[in-house]
PDB file of C-alpha atoms and ligand atoms in Angstrom:
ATOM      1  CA  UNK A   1      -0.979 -14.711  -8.842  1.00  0.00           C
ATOM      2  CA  UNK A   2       0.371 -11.127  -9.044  1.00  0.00           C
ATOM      3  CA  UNK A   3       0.159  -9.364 -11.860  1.00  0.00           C
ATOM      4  CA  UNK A   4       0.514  -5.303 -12.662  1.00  0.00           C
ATOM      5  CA  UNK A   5      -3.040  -3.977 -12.761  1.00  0.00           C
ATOM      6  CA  UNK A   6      -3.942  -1.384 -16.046  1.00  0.00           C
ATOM      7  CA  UNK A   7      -6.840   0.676 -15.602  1.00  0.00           C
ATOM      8  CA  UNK A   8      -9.810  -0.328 -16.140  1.00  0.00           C
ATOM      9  CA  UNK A   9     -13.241   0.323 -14.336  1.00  0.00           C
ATOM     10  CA  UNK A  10     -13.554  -3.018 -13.389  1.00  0.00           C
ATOM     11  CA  UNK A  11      -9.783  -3.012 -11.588  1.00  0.00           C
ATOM     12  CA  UNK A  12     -11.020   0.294 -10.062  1.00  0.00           C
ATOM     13  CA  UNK A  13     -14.517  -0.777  -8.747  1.00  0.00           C
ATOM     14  CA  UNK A  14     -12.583  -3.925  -7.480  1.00  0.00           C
ATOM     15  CA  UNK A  15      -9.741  -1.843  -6.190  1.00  0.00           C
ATOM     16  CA  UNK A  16     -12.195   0.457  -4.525  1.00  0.00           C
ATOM     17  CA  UNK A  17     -14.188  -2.452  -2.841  1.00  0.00           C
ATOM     18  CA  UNK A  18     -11.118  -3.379  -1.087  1.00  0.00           C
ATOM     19  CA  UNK A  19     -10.398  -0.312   0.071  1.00  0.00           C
ATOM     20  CA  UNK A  20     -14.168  -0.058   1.799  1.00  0.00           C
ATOM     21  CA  UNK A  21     -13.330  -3.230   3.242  1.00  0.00           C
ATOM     22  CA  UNK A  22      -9.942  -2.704   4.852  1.00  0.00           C
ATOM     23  CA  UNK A  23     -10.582   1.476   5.662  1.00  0.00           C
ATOM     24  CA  UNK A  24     -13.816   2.378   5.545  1.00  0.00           C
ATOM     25  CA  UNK A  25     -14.996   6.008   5.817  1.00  0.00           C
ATOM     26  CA  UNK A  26     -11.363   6.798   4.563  1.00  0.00           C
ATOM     27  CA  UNK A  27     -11.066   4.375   1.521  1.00  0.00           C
ATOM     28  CA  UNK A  28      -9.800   5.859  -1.794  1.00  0.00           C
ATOM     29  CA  UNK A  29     -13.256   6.421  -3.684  1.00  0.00           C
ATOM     30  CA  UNK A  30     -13.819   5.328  -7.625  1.00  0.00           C
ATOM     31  CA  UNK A  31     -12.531   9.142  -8.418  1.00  0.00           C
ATOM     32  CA  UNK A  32      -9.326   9.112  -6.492  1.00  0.00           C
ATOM     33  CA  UNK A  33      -8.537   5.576  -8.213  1.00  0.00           C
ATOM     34  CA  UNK A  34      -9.050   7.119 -11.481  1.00  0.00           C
ATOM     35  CA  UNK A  35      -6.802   9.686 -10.697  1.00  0.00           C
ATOM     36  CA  UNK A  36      -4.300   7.520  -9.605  1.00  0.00           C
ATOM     37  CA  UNK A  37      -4.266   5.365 -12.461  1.00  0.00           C
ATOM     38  CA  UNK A  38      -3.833   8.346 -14.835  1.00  0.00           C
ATOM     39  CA  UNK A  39      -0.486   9.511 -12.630  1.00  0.00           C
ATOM     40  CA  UNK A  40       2.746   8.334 -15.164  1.00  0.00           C
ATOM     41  CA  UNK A  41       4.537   8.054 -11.924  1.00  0.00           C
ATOM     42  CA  UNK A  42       2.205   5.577 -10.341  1.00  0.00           C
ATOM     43  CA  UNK A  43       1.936   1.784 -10.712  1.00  0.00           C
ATOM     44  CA  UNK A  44      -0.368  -0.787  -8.851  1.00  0.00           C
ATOM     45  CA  UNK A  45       0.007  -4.428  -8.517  1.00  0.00           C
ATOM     46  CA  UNK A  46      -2.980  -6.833  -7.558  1.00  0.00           C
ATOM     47  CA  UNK A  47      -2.929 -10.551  -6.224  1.00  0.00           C
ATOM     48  CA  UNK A  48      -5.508 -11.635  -8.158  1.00  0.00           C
ATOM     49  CA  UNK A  49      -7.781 -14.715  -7.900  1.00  0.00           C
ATOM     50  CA  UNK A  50     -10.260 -16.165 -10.258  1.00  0.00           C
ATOM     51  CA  UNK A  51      -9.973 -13.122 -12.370  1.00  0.00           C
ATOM     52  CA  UNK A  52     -10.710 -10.960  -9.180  1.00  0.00           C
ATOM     53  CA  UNK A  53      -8.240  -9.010  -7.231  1.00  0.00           C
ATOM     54  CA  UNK A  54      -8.454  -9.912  -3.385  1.00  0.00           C
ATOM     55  CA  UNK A  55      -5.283  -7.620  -2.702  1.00  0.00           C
ATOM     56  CA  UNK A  56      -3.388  -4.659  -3.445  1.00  0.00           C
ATOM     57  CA  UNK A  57      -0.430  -2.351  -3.272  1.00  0.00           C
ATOM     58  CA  UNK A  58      -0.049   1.199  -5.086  1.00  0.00           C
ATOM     59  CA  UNK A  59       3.515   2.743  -5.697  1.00  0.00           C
ATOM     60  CA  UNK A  60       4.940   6.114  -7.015  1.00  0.00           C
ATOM     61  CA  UNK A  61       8.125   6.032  -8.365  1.00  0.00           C
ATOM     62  CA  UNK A  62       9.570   9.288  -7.820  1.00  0.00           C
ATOM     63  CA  UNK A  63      13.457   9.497  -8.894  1.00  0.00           C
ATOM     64  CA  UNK A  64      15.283   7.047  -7.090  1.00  0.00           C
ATOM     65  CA  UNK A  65      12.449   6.938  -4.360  1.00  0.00           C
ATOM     66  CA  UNK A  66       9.553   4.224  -4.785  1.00  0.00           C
ATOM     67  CA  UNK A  67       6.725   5.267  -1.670  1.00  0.00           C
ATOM     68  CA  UNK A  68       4.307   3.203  -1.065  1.00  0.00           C
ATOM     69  CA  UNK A  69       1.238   4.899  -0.775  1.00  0.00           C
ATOM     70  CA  UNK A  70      -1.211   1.782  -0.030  1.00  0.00           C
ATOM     71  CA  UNK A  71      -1.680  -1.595   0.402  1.00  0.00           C
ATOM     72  CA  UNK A  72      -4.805  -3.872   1.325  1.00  0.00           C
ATOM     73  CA  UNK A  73      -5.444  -6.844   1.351  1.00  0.00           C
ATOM     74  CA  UNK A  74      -9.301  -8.115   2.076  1.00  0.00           C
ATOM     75  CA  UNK A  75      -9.905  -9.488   5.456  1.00  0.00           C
ATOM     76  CA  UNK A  76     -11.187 -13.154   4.360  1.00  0.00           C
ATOM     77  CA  UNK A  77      -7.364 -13.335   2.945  1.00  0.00           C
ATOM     78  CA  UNK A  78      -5.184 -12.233   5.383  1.00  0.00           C
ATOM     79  CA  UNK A  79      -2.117 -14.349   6.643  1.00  0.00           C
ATOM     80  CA  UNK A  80      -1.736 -16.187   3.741  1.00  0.00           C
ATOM     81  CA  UNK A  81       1.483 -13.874   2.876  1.00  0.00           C
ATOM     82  CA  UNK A  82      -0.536 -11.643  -0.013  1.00  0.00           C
ATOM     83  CA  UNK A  83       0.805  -8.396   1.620  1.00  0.00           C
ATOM     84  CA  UNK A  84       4.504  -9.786   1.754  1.00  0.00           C
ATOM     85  CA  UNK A  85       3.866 -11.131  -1.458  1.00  0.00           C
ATOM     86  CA  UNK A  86       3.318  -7.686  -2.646  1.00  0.00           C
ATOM     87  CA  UNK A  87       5.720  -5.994  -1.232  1.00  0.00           C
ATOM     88  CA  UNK A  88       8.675  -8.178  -2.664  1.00  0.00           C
ATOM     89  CA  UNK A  89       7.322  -7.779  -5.999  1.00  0.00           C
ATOM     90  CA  UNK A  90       7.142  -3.992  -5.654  1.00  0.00           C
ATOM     91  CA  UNK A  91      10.859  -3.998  -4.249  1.00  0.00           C
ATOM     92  CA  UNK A  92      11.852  -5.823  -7.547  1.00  0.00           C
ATOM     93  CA  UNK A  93      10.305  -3.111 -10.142  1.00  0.00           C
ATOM     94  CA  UNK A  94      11.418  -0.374  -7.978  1.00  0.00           C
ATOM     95  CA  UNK A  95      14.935  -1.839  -8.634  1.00  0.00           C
ATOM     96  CA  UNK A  96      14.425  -2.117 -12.145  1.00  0.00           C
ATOM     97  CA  UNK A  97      13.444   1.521 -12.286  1.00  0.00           C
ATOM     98  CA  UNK A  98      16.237   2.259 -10.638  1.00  0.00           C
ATOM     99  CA  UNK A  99      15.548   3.332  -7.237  1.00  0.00           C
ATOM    100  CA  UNK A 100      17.467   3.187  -4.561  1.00  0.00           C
ATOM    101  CA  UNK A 101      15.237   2.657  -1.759  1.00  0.00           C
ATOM    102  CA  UNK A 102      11.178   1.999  -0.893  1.00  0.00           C
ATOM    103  CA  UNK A 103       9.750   4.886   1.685  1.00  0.00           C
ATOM    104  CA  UNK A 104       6.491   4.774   3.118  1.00  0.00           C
ATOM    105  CA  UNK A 105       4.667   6.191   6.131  1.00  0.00           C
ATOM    106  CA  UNK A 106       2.234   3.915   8.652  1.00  0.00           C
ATOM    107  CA  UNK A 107       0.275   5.306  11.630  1.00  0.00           C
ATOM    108  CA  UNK A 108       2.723   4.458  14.793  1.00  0.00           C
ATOM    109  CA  UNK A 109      -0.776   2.391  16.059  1.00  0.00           C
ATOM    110  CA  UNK A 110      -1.041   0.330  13.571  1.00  0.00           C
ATOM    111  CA  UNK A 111       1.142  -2.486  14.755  1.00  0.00           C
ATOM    112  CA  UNK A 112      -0.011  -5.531  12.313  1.00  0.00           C
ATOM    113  CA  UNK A 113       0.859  -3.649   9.620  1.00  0.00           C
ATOM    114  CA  UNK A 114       4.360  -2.260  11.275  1.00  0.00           C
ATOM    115  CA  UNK A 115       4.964  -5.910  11.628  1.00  0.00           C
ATOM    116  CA  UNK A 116       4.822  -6.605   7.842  1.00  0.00           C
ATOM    117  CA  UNK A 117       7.079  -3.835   6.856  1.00  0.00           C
ATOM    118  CA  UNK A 118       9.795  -5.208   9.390  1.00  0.00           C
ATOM    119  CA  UNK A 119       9.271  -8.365   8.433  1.00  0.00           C
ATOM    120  CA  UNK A 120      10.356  -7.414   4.789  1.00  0.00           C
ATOM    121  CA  UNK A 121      12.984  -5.249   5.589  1.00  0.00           C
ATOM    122  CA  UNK A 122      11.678  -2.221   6.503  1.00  0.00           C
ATOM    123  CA  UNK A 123      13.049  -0.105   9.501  1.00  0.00           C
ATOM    124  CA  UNK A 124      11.933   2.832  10.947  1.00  0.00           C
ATOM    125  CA  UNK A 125      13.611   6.026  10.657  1.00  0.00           C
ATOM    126  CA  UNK A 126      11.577   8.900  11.964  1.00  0.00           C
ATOM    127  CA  UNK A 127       8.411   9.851  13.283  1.00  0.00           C
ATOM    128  CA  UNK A 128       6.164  12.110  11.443  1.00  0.00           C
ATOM    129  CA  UNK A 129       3.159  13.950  14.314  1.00  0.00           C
ATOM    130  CA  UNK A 130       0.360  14.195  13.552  1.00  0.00           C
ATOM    131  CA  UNK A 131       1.068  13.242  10.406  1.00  0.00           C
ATOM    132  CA  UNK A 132      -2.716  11.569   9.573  1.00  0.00           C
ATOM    133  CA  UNK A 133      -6.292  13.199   9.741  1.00  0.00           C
ATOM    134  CA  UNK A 134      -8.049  12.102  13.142  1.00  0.00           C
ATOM    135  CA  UNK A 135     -10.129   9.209  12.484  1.00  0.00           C
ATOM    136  CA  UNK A 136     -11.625   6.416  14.978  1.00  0.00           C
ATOM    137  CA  UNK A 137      -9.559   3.912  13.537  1.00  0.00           C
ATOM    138  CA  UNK A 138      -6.640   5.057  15.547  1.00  0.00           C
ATOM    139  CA  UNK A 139      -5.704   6.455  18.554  1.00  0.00           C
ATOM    140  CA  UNK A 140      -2.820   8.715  17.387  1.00  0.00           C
ATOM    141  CA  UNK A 141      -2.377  10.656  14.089  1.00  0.00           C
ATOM    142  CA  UNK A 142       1.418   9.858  14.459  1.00  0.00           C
ATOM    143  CA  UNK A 143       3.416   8.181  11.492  1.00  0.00           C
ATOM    144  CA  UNK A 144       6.696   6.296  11.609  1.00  0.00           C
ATOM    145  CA  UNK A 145       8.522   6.861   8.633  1.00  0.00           C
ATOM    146  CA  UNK A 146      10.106   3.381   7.204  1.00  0.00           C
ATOM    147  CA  UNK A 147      12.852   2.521   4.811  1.00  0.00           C
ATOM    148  CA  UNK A 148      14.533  -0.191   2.699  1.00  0.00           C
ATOM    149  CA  UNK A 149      17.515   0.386   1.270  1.00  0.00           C
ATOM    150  CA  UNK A 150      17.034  -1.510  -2.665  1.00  0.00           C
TER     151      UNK A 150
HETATM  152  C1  LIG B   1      -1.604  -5.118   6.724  1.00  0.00           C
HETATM  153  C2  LIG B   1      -2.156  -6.097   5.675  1.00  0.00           C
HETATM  154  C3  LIG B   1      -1.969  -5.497   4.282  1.00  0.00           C
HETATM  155  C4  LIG B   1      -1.351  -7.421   5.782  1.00  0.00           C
HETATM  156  O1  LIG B   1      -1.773  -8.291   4.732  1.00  0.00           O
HETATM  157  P1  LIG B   1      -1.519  -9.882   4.783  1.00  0.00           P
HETATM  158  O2  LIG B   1      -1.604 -10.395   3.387  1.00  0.00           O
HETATM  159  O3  LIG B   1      -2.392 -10.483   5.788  1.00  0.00           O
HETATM  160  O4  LIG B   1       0.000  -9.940   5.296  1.00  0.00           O
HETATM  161  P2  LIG B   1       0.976 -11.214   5.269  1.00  0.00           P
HETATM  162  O5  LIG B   1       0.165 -12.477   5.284  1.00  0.00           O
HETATM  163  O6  LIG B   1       1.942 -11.043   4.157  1.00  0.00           O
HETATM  164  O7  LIG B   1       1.705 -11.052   6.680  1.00  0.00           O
HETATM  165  C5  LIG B   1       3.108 -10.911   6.792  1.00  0.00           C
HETATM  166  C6  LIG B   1       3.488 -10.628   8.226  1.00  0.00           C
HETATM  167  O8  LIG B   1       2.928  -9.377   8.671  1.00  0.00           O
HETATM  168  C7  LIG B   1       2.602  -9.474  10.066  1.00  0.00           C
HETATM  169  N1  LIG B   1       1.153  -9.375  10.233  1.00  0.00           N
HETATM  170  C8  LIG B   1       0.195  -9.342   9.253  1.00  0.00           C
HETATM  171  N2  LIG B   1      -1.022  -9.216   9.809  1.00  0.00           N
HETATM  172  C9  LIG B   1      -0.846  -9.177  11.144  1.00  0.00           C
HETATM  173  C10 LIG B   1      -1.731  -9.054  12.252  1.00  0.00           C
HETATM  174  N3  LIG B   1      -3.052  -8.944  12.092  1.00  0.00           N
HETATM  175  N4  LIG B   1      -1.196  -9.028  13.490  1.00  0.00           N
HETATM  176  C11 LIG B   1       0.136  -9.108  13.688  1.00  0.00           C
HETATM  177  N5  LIG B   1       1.043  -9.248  12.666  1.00  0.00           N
HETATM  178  C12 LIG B   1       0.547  -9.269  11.419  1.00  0.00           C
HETATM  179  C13 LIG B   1       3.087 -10.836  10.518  1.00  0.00           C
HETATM  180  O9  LIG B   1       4.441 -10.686  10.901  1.00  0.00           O
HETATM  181  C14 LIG B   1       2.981 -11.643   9.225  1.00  0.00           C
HETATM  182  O10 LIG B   1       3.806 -12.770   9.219  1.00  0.00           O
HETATM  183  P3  LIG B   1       3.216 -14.168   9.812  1.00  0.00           P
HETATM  184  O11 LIG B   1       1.866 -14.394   9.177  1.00  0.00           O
HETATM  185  O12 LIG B   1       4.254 -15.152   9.371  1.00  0.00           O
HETATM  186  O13 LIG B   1       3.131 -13.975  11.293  1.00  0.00           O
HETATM  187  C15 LIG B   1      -3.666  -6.406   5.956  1.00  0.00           C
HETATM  188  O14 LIG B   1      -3.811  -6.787   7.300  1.00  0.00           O
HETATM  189  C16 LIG B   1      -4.577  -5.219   5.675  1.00  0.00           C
HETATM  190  O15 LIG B   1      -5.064  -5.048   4.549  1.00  0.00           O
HETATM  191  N6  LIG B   1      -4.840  -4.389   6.720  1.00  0.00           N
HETATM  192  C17 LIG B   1      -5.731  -3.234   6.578  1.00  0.00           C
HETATM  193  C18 LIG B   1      -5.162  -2.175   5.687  1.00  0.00           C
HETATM  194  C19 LIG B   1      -3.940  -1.483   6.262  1.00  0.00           C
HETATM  195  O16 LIG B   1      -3.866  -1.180   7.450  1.00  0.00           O
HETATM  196  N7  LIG B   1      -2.965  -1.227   5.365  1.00  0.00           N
HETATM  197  C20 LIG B   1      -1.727  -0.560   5.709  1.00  0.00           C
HETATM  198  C21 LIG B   1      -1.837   0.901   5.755  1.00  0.00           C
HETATM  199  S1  LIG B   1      -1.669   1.608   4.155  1.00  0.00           S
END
């Protein structure tokens, strides 16, 4: 079930194992979920599953822009249509808030996830260079920008 995650340390610790999971060396650490949390403009939504959260999405509502600044879901529950699941549900608040569209960058290499944001209505409409910190994960720093229109 989704639900709107509060803060709490036990969200964070859980939010925080997922994000080891999916992105390793450049996961958001127990700090940088804090911080988040404590942001007015930010709001996180979990799948959660036997009181455990086995997925995730973070988004800033900024005026009548919601960005999506993460999502993860852990591997062992992929493809059972968490992430889409997600992403609908964020697309409905960010309406209620009254925004007018959801932004979000994704490295251009990254097709899976590429594939997701198409497949929920997302289209690409720039290209950001070098846009990310080298890591191994990728081969290019390069970030398409995508858009729905709410
Ligand atoms: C990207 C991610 C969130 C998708 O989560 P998910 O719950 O498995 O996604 P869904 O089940 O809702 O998939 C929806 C669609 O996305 C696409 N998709 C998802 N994973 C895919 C993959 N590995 N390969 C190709 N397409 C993929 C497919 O079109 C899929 O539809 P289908 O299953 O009917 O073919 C997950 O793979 C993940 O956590 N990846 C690592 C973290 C990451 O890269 N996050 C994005 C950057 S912030």
């Amino acid at each position: 079930m989704i639900k709107q995650l509060g803060f709490s340390m036990p969200t964070v610790f859980q939010l925080n194992k997922i994000e080891k999971a999916c992105f390793g060396k450049d996961a958001w650490s127990v700090p940088n979920l804090v911080g988040e949390f404590q942001n007015d403009y930010s709001h996180m939504f979990g799948e959660v599953v036997d009181d455990v959260v086995v997925g995730y999405v973070c988004v800033r509502i900024m005026y009548e822009e919601a960005q999506i600044c993460n999502i993860a879901v852990l591997p062992e529950f992929r493809r059972q249509g968490i992430a889409t699941r997600l992403l609908e549900t964020v697309a409905d608040f960010a309406k209620v808030q009254q925004c007018q569209r959801c932004e979000l960058e994704v490295n251009t290499a990254n097709t899976a996830t590429v594939q997701l944001y198409k497949k929920c209505g997302y289209e690409v409409v720039g290209t950001r260079p070098n846009f990310y910190r080298r890591t191994r994960r990728y081969p290019t720093r390069d970030a398409y920008t995508m858009v729905k229109t709410l």
